[in-house]
PDB file of C-alpha atoms and ligand atoms in Angstrom:
ATOM      1  CA  MET M   1       5.218  42.681 -79.086  1.00  0.00           C
ATOM      2  CA  GLN M   2       4.226  41.443 -75.653  1.00  0.00           C
ATOM      3  CA  LYS M   3       6.994  40.834 -73.141  1.00  0.00           C
ATOM      4  CA  GLY M   4       8.196  37.296 -72.419  1.00  0.00           C
ATOM      5  CA  GLY M   5       7.996  37.841 -68.666  1.00  0.00           C
ATOM      6  CA  MET M   6      10.015  36.641 -65.714  1.00  0.00           C
ATOM      7  CA  LEU M   7       9.673  33.312 -63.959  1.00  0.00           C
ATOM      8  CA  ILE M   8      11.444  32.433 -60.724  1.00  0.00           C
ATOM      9  CA  LEU M   9      11.815  28.795 -59.659  1.00  0.00           C
ATOM     10  CA  SER M  10      12.744  28.047 -56.059  1.00  0.00           C
ATOM     11  CA  GLY M  11      12.483  25.037 -53.808  1.00  0.00           C
ATOM     12  CA  PRO M  12      14.656  22.473 -52.066  1.00  0.00           C
ATOM     13  CA  SER M  13      17.753  21.231 -53.780  1.00  0.00           C
ATOM     14  CA  GLY M  14      16.795  18.059 -55.659  1.00  0.00           C
ATOM     15  CA  SER M  15      13.123  18.984 -56.108  1.00  0.00           C
ATOM     16  CA  GLY M  16      13.527  19.256 -59.892  1.00  0.00           C
ATOM     17  CA  LYS M  17      14.116  22.952 -60.673  1.00  0.00           C
ATOM     18  CA  SER M  18      16.920  22.344 -63.190  1.00  0.00           C
ATOM     19  CA  THR M  19      14.922  19.618 -64.923  1.00  0.00           C
ATOM     20  CA  LEU M  20      11.921  21.944 -65.282  1.00  0.00           C
ATOM     21  CA  CYS M  21      14.045  24.912 -66.421  1.00  0.00           C
ATOM     22  CA  LYS M  22      15.606  22.722 -69.099  1.00  0.00           C
ATOM     23  CA  HIS M  23      12.142  21.673 -70.255  1.00  0.00           C
ATOM     24  CA  LEU M  24      11.115  25.323 -70.635  1.00  0.00           C
ATOM     25  CA  GLN M  25      14.284  26.191 -72.528  1.00  0.00           C
ATOM     26  CA  GLU M  26      13.610  23.320 -74.938  1.00  0.00           C
ATOM     27  CA  ASN M  27       9.959  24.211 -75.469  1.00  0.00           C
ATOM     28  CA  ILE M  28       9.658  27.978 -75.370  1.00  0.00           C
ATOM     29  CA  PRO M  29      11.528  30.040 -77.954  1.00  0.00           C
ATOM     30  CA  HIS M  30      13.298  33.197 -76.737  1.00  0.00           C
ATOM     31  CA  THR M  31      13.961  31.843 -73.272  1.00  0.00           C
ATOM     32  CA  TYR M  32      16.862  33.331 -71.379  1.00  0.00           C
ATOM     33  CA  PHE M  33      18.107  31.315 -68.394  1.00  0.00           C
ATOM     34  CA  SER M  34      19.805  33.526 -65.849  1.00  0.00           C
ATOM     35  CA  ILE M  35      23.228  31.983 -65.286  1.00  0.00           C
ATOM     36  CA  SER M  36      24.164  32.649 -61.696  1.00  0.00           C
ATOM     37  CA  THR M  37      27.617  33.299 -60.334  1.00  0.00           C
ATOM     38  CA  THR M  38      28.762  31.008 -57.532  1.00  0.00           C
ATOM     39  CA  THR M  39      31.733  30.249 -55.331  1.00  0.00           C
ATOM     40  CA  ARG M  40      30.824  26.542 -55.091  1.00  0.00           C
ATOM     41  CA  SER M  41      32.923  24.029 -57.022  1.00  0.00           C
ATOM     42  CA  PRO M  42      31.556  22.654 -60.301  1.00  0.00           C
ATOM     43  CA  ARG M  43      29.936  19.221 -60.155  1.00  0.00           C
ATOM     44  CA  ASP M  44      30.914  16.551 -62.673  1.00  0.00           C
ATOM     45  CA  GLY M  45      29.537  17.619 -66.038  1.00  0.00           C
ATOM     46  CA  GLU M  46      28.898  21.251 -65.072  1.00  0.00           C
ATOM     47  CA  ILE M  47      30.328  23.765 -67.506  1.00  0.00           C
ATOM     48  CA  ASP M  48      31.518  27.262 -66.607  1.00  0.00           C
ATOM     49  CA  GLY M  49      29.326  29.833 -68.374  1.00  0.00           C
ATOM     50  CA  GLU M  50      26.577  27.295 -69.056  1.00  0.00           C
ATOM     51  CA  HIS M  51      25.401  26.064 -65.653  1.00  0.00           C
ATOM     52  CA  TYR M  52      27.066  28.754 -63.532  1.00  0.00           C
ATOM     53  CA  TYR M  53      29.910  31.224 -63.632  1.00  0.00           C
ATOM     54  CA  PHE M  54      32.282  29.614 -61.145  1.00  0.00           C
ATOM     55  CA  VAL M  55      34.390  32.247 -59.398  1.00  0.00           C
ATOM     56  CA  SER M  56      36.641  32.654 -56.382  1.00  0.00           C
ATOM     57  CA  GLN M  57      35.342  34.225 -53.191  1.00  0.00           C
ATOM     58  CA  GLU M  58      37.536  37.309 -53.869  1.00  0.00           C
ATOM     59  CA  LYS M  59      35.960  37.853 -57.277  1.00  0.00           C
ATOM     60  CA  PHE M  60      32.468  37.382 -55.832  1.00  0.00           C
ATOM     61  CA  LEU M  61      33.086  39.950 -53.081  1.00  0.00           C
ATOM     62  CA  GLU M  62      34.456  42.386 -55.674  1.00  0.00           C
ATOM     63  CA  ASP M  63      31.269  41.977 -57.774  1.00  0.00           C
ATOM     64  CA  ILE M  64      29.153  42.745 -54.689  1.00  0.00           C
ATOM     65  CA  LYS M  65      31.225  45.854 -54.041  1.00  0.00           C
ATOM     66  CA  GLU M  66      30.843  47.014 -57.640  1.00  0.00           C
ATOM     67  CA  GLY M  67      27.053  46.591 -57.413  1.00  0.00           C
ATOM     68  CA  ARG M  68      26.920  44.026 -60.239  1.00  0.00           C
ATOM     69  CA  PHE M  69      24.310  41.791 -58.615  1.00  0.00           C
ATOM     70  CA  LEU M  70      20.560  42.108 -58.752  1.00  0.00           C
ATOM     71  CA  GLU M  71      20.598  39.890 -55.658  1.00  0.00           C
ATOM     72  CA  TRP M  72      23.021  37.555 -53.938  1.00  0.00           C
ATOM     73  CA  ALA M  73      22.873  35.175 -50.980  1.00  0.00           C
ATOM     74  CA  GLU M  74      24.857  32.667 -49.004  1.00  0.00           C
ATOM     75  CA  VAL M  75      23.303  29.248 -49.576  1.00  0.00           C
ATOM     76  CA  HIS M  76      24.604  25.944 -48.195  1.00  0.00           C
ATOM     77  CA  LYS M  77      27.866  27.672 -47.151  1.00  0.00           C
ATOM     78  CA  ASN M  78      28.561  29.067 -50.649  1.00  0.00           C
ATOM     79  CA  TYR M  79      27.805  32.395 -52.300  1.00  0.00           C
ATOM     80  CA  TYR M  80      25.354  32.623 -55.204  1.00  0.00           C
ATOM     81  CA  GLY M  81      24.366  35.769 -57.111  1.00  0.00           C
ATOM     82  CA  THR M  82      22.377  37.011 -60.110  1.00  0.00           C
ATOM     83  CA  ALA M  83      24.113  39.583 -62.321  1.00  0.00           C
ATOM     84  CA  LEU M  84      21.875  42.534 -63.202  1.00  0.00           C
ATOM     85  CA  ALA M  85      23.103  43.602 -66.678  1.00  0.00           C
ATOM     86  CA  PRO M  86      22.187  40.446 -68.685  1.00  0.00           C
ATOM     87  CA  ILE M  87      18.727  40.378 -67.102  1.00  0.00           C
ATOM     88  CA  GLN M  88      18.017  43.935 -68.225  1.00  0.00           C
ATOM     89  CA  GLU M  89      19.183  43.088 -71.755  1.00  0.00           C
ATOM     90  CA  ALA M  90      17.040  39.935 -71.926  1.00  0.00           C
ATOM     91  CA  LEU M  91      13.980  41.820 -70.710  1.00  0.00           C
ATOM     92  CA  GLU M  92      14.501  44.577 -73.273  1.00  0.00           C
ATOM     93  CA  SER M  93      14.568  41.981 -76.049  1.00  0.00           C
ATOM     94  CA  ASN M  94      11.245  40.518 -74.840  1.00  0.00           C
ATOM     95  CA  GLN M  95      12.653  37.176 -73.755  1.00  0.00           C
ATOM     96  CA  LEU M  96      11.199  34.901 -71.093  1.00  0.00           C
ATOM     97  CA  VAL M  97      13.698  35.293 -68.249  1.00  0.00           C
ATOM     98  CA  LEU M  98      14.078  32.200 -66.050  1.00  0.00           C
ATOM     99  CA  PHE M  99      15.684  32.084 -62.614  1.00  0.00           C
ATOM    100  CA  ASP M 100      16.641  29.118 -60.442  1.00  0.00           C
ATOM    101  CA  VAL M 101      17.359  30.775 -57.093  1.00  0.00           C
ATOM    102  CA  ASP M 102      16.770  30.129 -53.408  1.00  0.00           C
ATOM    103  CA  VAL M 103      14.001  31.763 -51.349  1.00  0.00           C
ATOM    104  CA  GLN M 104      16.182  34.799 -50.553  1.00  0.00           C
ATOM    105  CA  GLY M 105      16.865  35.288 -54.269  1.00  0.00           C
ATOM    106  CA  HIS M 106      13.121  35.103 -54.904  1.00  0.00           C
ATOM    107  CA  GLN M 107      12.517  37.950 -52.461  1.00  0.00           C
ATOM    108  CA  GLY M 108      15.303  40.078 -53.982  1.00  0.00           C
ATOM    109  CA  ILE M 109      14.116  39.633 -57.571  1.00  0.00           C
ATOM    110  CA  LYS M 110      10.458  40.307 -56.714  1.00  0.00           C
ATOM    111  CA  LYS M 111      11.472  43.475 -54.905  1.00  0.00           C
ATOM    112  CA  HIS M 112      13.225  44.734 -58.033  1.00  0.00           C
ATOM    113  CA  TYR M 113      10.702  43.332 -60.543  1.00  0.00           C
ATOM    114  CA  PRO M 114       7.293  43.083 -58.808  1.00  0.00           C
ATOM    115  CA  PHE M 115       5.684  41.728 -61.985  1.00  0.00           C
ATOM    116  CA  ALA M 116       7.886  38.589 -61.910  1.00  0.00           C
ATOM    117  CA  ARG M 117       5.950  35.373 -61.241  1.00  0.00           C
ATOM    118  CA  SER M 118       7.252  32.585 -59.065  1.00  0.00           C
ATOM    119  CA  VAL M 119       6.902  28.848 -58.591  1.00  0.00           C
ATOM    120  CA  PHE M 120       7.855  26.825 -55.554  1.00  0.00           C
ATOM    121  CA  VAL M 121       8.911  23.345 -56.649  1.00  0.00           C
ATOM    122  CA  SER M 122       8.680  20.590 -54.045  1.00  0.00           C
ATOM    123  CA  THR M 123       8.612  16.830 -53.744  1.00  0.00           C
ATOM    124  CA  LYS M 124       5.687  15.213 -51.934  1.00  0.00           C
ATOM    125  CA  ASN M 125       7.851  14.505 -48.850  1.00  0.00           C
ATOM    126  CA  GLN M 126      11.407  14.580 -47.544  1.00  0.00           C
ATOM    127  CA  GLN M 127      12.107  10.913 -48.203  1.00  0.00           C
ATOM    128  CA  VAL M 128      11.567  11.367 -51.947  1.00  0.00           C
ATOM    129  CA  LEU M 129      13.874  14.408 -51.904  1.00  0.00           C
ATOM    130  CA  LYS M 130      16.605  12.423 -50.153  1.00  0.00           C
ATOM    131  CA  GLU M 131      16.274   9.578 -52.673  1.00  0.00           C
ATOM    132  CA  ARG M 132      16.542  12.015 -55.610  1.00  0.00           C
ATOM    133  CA  LEU M 133      19.632  13.703 -54.206  1.00  0.00           C
ATOM    134  CA  GLU M 134      21.241  10.287 -53.658  1.00  0.00           C
ATOM    135  CA  PHE M 135      20.202   9.064 -57.098  1.00  0.00           C
ATOM    136  CA  ARG M 136      21.681  12.195 -58.734  1.00  0.00           C
ATOM    137  CA  GLN M 137      25.092  11.210 -57.311  1.00  0.00           C
ATOM    138  CA  THR M 138      26.486  14.742 -57.502  1.00  0.00           C
ATOM    139  CA  ASP M 139      26.907  15.469 -53.795  1.00  0.00           C
ATOM    140  CA  SER M 140      28.641  13.828 -50.848  1.00  0.00           C
ATOM    141  CA  GLN M 141      26.529  12.394 -48.022  1.00  0.00           C
ATOM    142  CA  GLU M 142      27.570  15.380 -45.863  1.00  0.00           C
ATOM    143  CA  THR M 143      26.416  17.874 -48.514  1.00  0.00           C
ATOM    144  CA  ILE M 144      23.132  15.984 -48.918  1.00  0.00           C
ATOM    145  CA  GLU M 145      22.519  16.171 -45.142  1.00  0.00           C
ATOM    146  CA  LEU M 146      23.248  19.923 -45.183  1.00  0.00           C
ATOM    147  CA  ARG M 147      20.860  20.460 -48.101  1.00  0.00           C
ATOM    148  CA  LEU M 148      18.123  18.431 -46.386  1.00  0.00           C
ATOM    149  CA  MET M 149      18.537  20.517 -43.237  1.00  0.00           C
ATOM    150  CA  HIS M 150      18.040  23.691 -45.274  1.00  0.00           C
ATOM    151  CA  THR M 151      14.735  22.440 -46.671  1.00  0.00           C
ATOM    152  CA  TYR M 152      13.031  23.252 -43.344  1.00  0.00           C
ATOM    153  CA  ARG M 153      13.847  26.939 -43.776  1.00  0.00           C
ATOM    154  CA  GLU M 154      12.901  26.969 -47.443  1.00  0.00           C
ATOM    155  CA  MET M 155       9.527  25.259 -46.906  1.00  0.00           C
ATOM    156  CA  GLN M 156       8.508  28.039 -44.513  1.00  0.00           C
ATOM    157  CA  HIS M 157       8.456  30.474 -47.457  1.00  0.00           C
ATOM    158  CA  ILE M 158       5.984  28.538 -49.611  1.00  0.00           C
ATOM    159  CA  SER M 159       3.164  31.032 -49.103  1.00  0.00           C
ATOM    160  CA  GLU M 160       5.233  33.858 -50.685  1.00  0.00           C
ATOM    161  CA  PHE M 161       5.028  32.153 -54.097  1.00  0.00           C
ATOM    162  CA  ASP M 162       2.442  32.513 -56.852  1.00  0.00           C
ATOM    163  CA  TYR M 163       2.393  28.817 -57.788  1.00  0.00           C
ATOM    164  CA  LEU M 164       3.250  25.482 -56.206  1.00  0.00           C
ATOM    165  CA  ILE M 165       4.281  22.433 -58.214  1.00  0.00           C
ATOM    166  CA  ILE M 166       4.609  19.146 -56.344  1.00  0.00           C
ATOM    167  CA  ASN M 167       6.961  17.375 -58.685  1.00  0.00           C
ATOM    168  CA  ASP M 168       5.794  13.804 -58.294  1.00  0.00           C
ATOM    169  CA  GLU M 169       5.052  12.595 -61.824  1.00  0.00           C
ATOM    170  CA  ILE M 170       7.582  14.367 -64.072  1.00  0.00           C
ATOM    171  CA  GLU M 171       5.381  14.642 -67.183  1.00  0.00           C
ATOM    172  CA  ARG M 172       2.634  16.375 -65.178  1.00  0.00           C
ATOM    173  CA  ALA M 173       5.133  18.757 -63.601  1.00  0.00           C
ATOM    174  CA  LYS M 174       6.535  19.613 -67.040  1.00  0.00           C
ATOM    175  CA  GLU M 175       3.052  20.294 -68.369  1.00  0.00           C
ATOM    176  CA  ALA M 176       2.275  22.534 -65.377  1.00  0.00           C
ATOM    177  CA  ILE M 177       5.419  24.640 -65.708  1.00  0.00           C
ATOM    178  CA  LEU M 178       4.839  25.025 -69.440  1.00  0.00           C
ATOM    179  CA  CYS M 179       1.267  26.287 -68.865  1.00  0.00           C
ATOM    180  CA  ILE M 180       2.476  28.801 -66.286  1.00  0.00           C
ATOM    181  CA  ALA M 181       5.309  30.067 -68.519  1.00  0.00           C
ATOM    182  CA  LYS M 182       3.049  30.402 -71.552  1.00  0.00           C
ATOM    183  CA  SER M 183       0.619  32.561 -69.578  1.00  0.00           C
ATOM    184  CA  LEU M 184       3.273  35.094 -68.532  1.00  0.00           C
ATOM    185  CA  PRO M 185       3.125  37.445 -71.537  1.00  0.00           C
ATOM    186  CA  TYR M 186      -0.534  38.033 -70.680  1.00  0.00           C
ATOM    187  CA  THR M 187      -0.068  38.840 -66.991  1.00  0.00           C
ATOM    188  CA  GLN M 188       0.157  42.308 -65.493  1.00  0.00           C
ATOM    189  CA  ASN M 189       3.612  43.775 -66.131  1.00  0.00           C
ATOM    190  CA  GLY M 190       3.018  47.425 -65.364  1.00  0.00           C
ATOM    191  CA  GLU M 191       4.866  49.106 -68.199  1.00  0.00           C
ATOM    192  CA  ASP M 192       3.115  47.512 -71.222  1.00  0.00           C
ATOM    193  CA  TRP M 193      -0.312  47.792 -69.708  1.00  0.00           C
ATOM    194  CA  SER M 194      -0.090  51.469 -68.845  1.00  0.00           C
ATOM    195  CA  SER M 195       1.576  52.410 -72.150  1.00  0.00           C
ATOM    196  CA  LEU M 196      -1.189  50.600 -74.074  1.00  0.00           C
ATOM    197  CA  CYS M 197      -3.778  52.476 -72.069  1.00  0.00           C
ATOM    198  CA  GLU M 198      -2.108  55.846 -72.679  1.00  0.00           C
ATOM    199  CA  ARG M 199      -1.698  55.233 -76.424  1.00  0.00           C
ATOM    200  CA  TRP M 200      -5.173  53.801 -76.726  1.00  0.00           C
ATOM    201  CA  LEU M 201      -6.730  56.847 -75.132  1.00  0.00           C
ATOM    202  CA  LYS M 202      -4.707  59.139 -77.436  1.00  0.00           C
ATOM    203  CA  ASN M 203      -5.823  57.010 -80.394  1.00  0.00           C
ATOM    204  CA  LEU M 204      -2.275  56.078 -81.425  1.00  0.00           C
ATOM    205  CA  SER M 205      -1.365  52.555 -82.578  1.00  0.00           C
ATOM    206  CA  VAL M 206       0.850  50.426 -80.311  1.00  0.00           C
TER     207      VAL M 206
HETATM  208  P1  LIG B 301      17.244  20.719 -58.522  1.00  0.00           P
HETATM  209  O1  LIG B 301      17.656  21.494 -59.734  1.00  0.00           O
HETATM  210  O2  LIG B 301      16.015  21.261 -57.873  1.00  0.00           O
HETATM  211  O3  LIG B 301      18.366  20.551 -57.532  1.00  0.00           O
HETATM  212  P2  LIG B 301      17.174  18.421 -60.357  1.00  0.00           P
HETATM  213  O4  LIG B 301      16.373  18.934 -61.504  1.00  0.00           O
HETATM  214  O5  LIG B 301      18.651  18.317 -60.532  1.00  0.00           O
HETATM  215  O6  LIG B 301      16.841  19.226 -59.014  1.00  0.00           O
HETATM  216  O7  LIG B 301      16.560  16.991 -59.971  1.00  0.00           O
HETATM  217  C1  LIG B 301      17.180  16.158 -58.982  1.00  0.00           C
HETATM  218  C2  LIG B 301      17.202  14.701 -59.493  1.00  0.00           C
HETATM  219  O8  LIG B 301      15.880  14.197 -59.520  1.00  0.00           O
HETATM  220  C3  LIG B 301      17.757  14.572 -60.905  1.00  0.00           C
HETATM  221  O9  LIG B 301      18.498  13.367 -60.980  1.00  0.00           O
HETATM  222  C4  LIG B 301      16.493  14.502 -61.772  1.00  0.00           C
HETATM  223  O10 LIG B 301      16.715  13.789 -62.967  1.00  0.00           O
HETATM  224  C5  LIG B 301      15.542  13.754 -60.847  1.00  0.00           C
HETATM  225  N1  LIG B 301      14.105  14.107 -61.018  1.00  0.00           N
HETATM  226  C6  LIG B 301      13.553  15.337 -61.244  1.00  0.00           C
HETATM  227  N2  LIG B 301      12.205  15.260 -61.285  1.00  0.00           N
HETATM  228  C7  LIG B 301      11.891  13.951 -61.067  1.00  0.00           C
HETATM  229  C8  LIG B 301      10.642  13.235 -60.964  1.00  0.00           C
HETATM  230  N3  LIG B 301       9.453  13.815 -61.079  1.00  0.00           N
HETATM  231  N4  LIG B 301      10.709  11.901 -60.728  1.00  0.00           N
HETATM  232  C9  LIG B 301      11.912  11.273 -60.582  1.00  0.00           C
HETATM  233  N5  LIG B 301      13.111  11.888 -60.656  1.00  0.00           N
HETATM  234  C10 LIG B 301      13.109  13.209 -60.888  1.00  0.00           C
HETATM  235  P1  LIG B 302      23.026  24.202 -56.398  1.00  0.00           P
HETATM  236  O1  LIG B 302      24.319  24.290 -55.663  1.00  0.00           O
HETATM  237  O2  LIG B 302      22.259  22.931 -56.075  1.00  0.00           O
HETATM  238  O3  LIG B 302      23.169  24.435 -57.870  1.00  0.00           O
HETATM  239  O4  LIG B 302      22.108  25.406 -55.859  1.00  0.00           O
HETATM  240  C1  LIG B 302      21.902  25.534 -54.484  1.00  0.00           C
HETATM  241  C2  LIG B 302      20.819  26.564 -54.227  1.00  0.00           C
HETATM  242  O5  LIG B 302      21.272  27.861 -54.629  1.00  0.00           O
HETATM  243  C3  LIG B 302      19.515  26.293 -54.977  1.00  0.00           C
HETATM  244  O6  LIG B 302      18.448  26.533 -54.068  1.00  0.00           O
HETATM  245  C4  LIG B 302      19.530  27.336 -56.061  1.00  0.00           C
HETATM  246  O7  LIG B 302      18.201  27.704 -56.437  1.00  0.00           O
HETATM  247  C5  LIG B 302      20.223  28.490 -55.349  1.00  0.00           C
HETATM  248  N1  LIG B 302      20.789  29.482 -56.277  1.00  0.00           N
HETATM  249  C6  LIG B 302      21.378  29.278 -57.477  1.00  0.00           C
HETATM  250  N2  LIG B 302      21.743  30.437 -58.040  1.00  0.00           N
HETATM  251  C7  LIG B 302      21.355  31.419 -57.196  1.00  0.00           C
HETATM  252  C8  LIG B 302      21.417  32.859 -57.232  1.00  0.00           C
HETATM  253  O8  LIG B 302      21.922  33.489 -58.166  1.00  0.00           O
HETATM  254  N3  LIG B 302      20.918  33.519 -56.166  1.00  0.00           N
HETATM  255  C9  LIG B 302      20.355  32.866 -55.102  1.00  0.00           C
HETATM  256  N4  LIG B 302      19.854  33.633 -54.123  1.00  0.00           N
HETATM  257  N5  LIG B 302      20.260  31.539 -55.035  1.00  0.00           N
HETATM  258  C10 LIG B 302      20.761  30.814 -56.062  1.00  0.00           C
END
C-alpha cells in the first residue's frame, strides 16, 4: 500500500489553514491531523485534545527536556510544539499526516522528513487578513495587531514552500488543497521507492 504522505500548511494567522485542514479531514479517508501542544489559552469553542493539547509552560518545558517534540517554536509570545510519537505511528499506518504549523515548524519537520510537502496559505493582501481575523472574533485587537506584525516575517519564507495557495475564493482554495493532498501518495518518499526498486530487481512481489 502506498503511503499517505505528509502535508504541512503554514501561513499568516487568519489565512485559512484550519478551514483547509478541516476540508481535507472531511474528504480524505485516513487523514491524521497533528494536534499540537501549546501554552496559549483555548479560544471559545476550542477543545483540549481536539484542537490543541493546552498545557502549562512548566509542562511544555518538561516535554522539551524529555525530547518529546519533533519541533517546537515560540510563536506570538506562546510556545507551540509537535509531538514526535503520534506522527511516527500515523506514518507507519499509511495515513496522510497533516500539520498546521508556523514557518519555523515547517523547517523543523522538513529537516526530519525531507519527503514532506508543504503549502503556504495566504490572503491576497493584508487588509483581507485583518478583516478575516476581526470577523473570526476569537482574538483581542491587541492580539490581532501582534499577529499582523508577524505576517511580515512569515511572508519572507514563501519561497521555501512547495506550493502557494492564495485563499481568495474558498471553493477554489479547497479544490487546490484537495488536488495537492491526493497527489502525495505518488510523490517521492525515499523508502517506498527504493524498496520497490530493490524488490523489483530481485523479482520479488511488493
Ligand atoms: P487560520 O487557521 O489560518 O488562522 P482560519 O481557517 O481560522 O485561519 O480562517 C480565518 C477566518 O477566515 C475564519 O473565520 C474562516 O471561516 C474565514 N475564511 C477562511 N477562508 C476564507 C475565504 N476564502 N473567504 C472568506 N472567509 C474565509
Ligand atoms: P493559533 O494560535 O492561531 O492557533 O496558531 C498560531 C500559529 O502557531 C500558527 O501560525 C500556527 O500554524 C502555529 N502553530 C500551531 N501549532 C504549531 C506547532 O506545533 N509548531 C509550530 N512551530 N507552530 C505551530
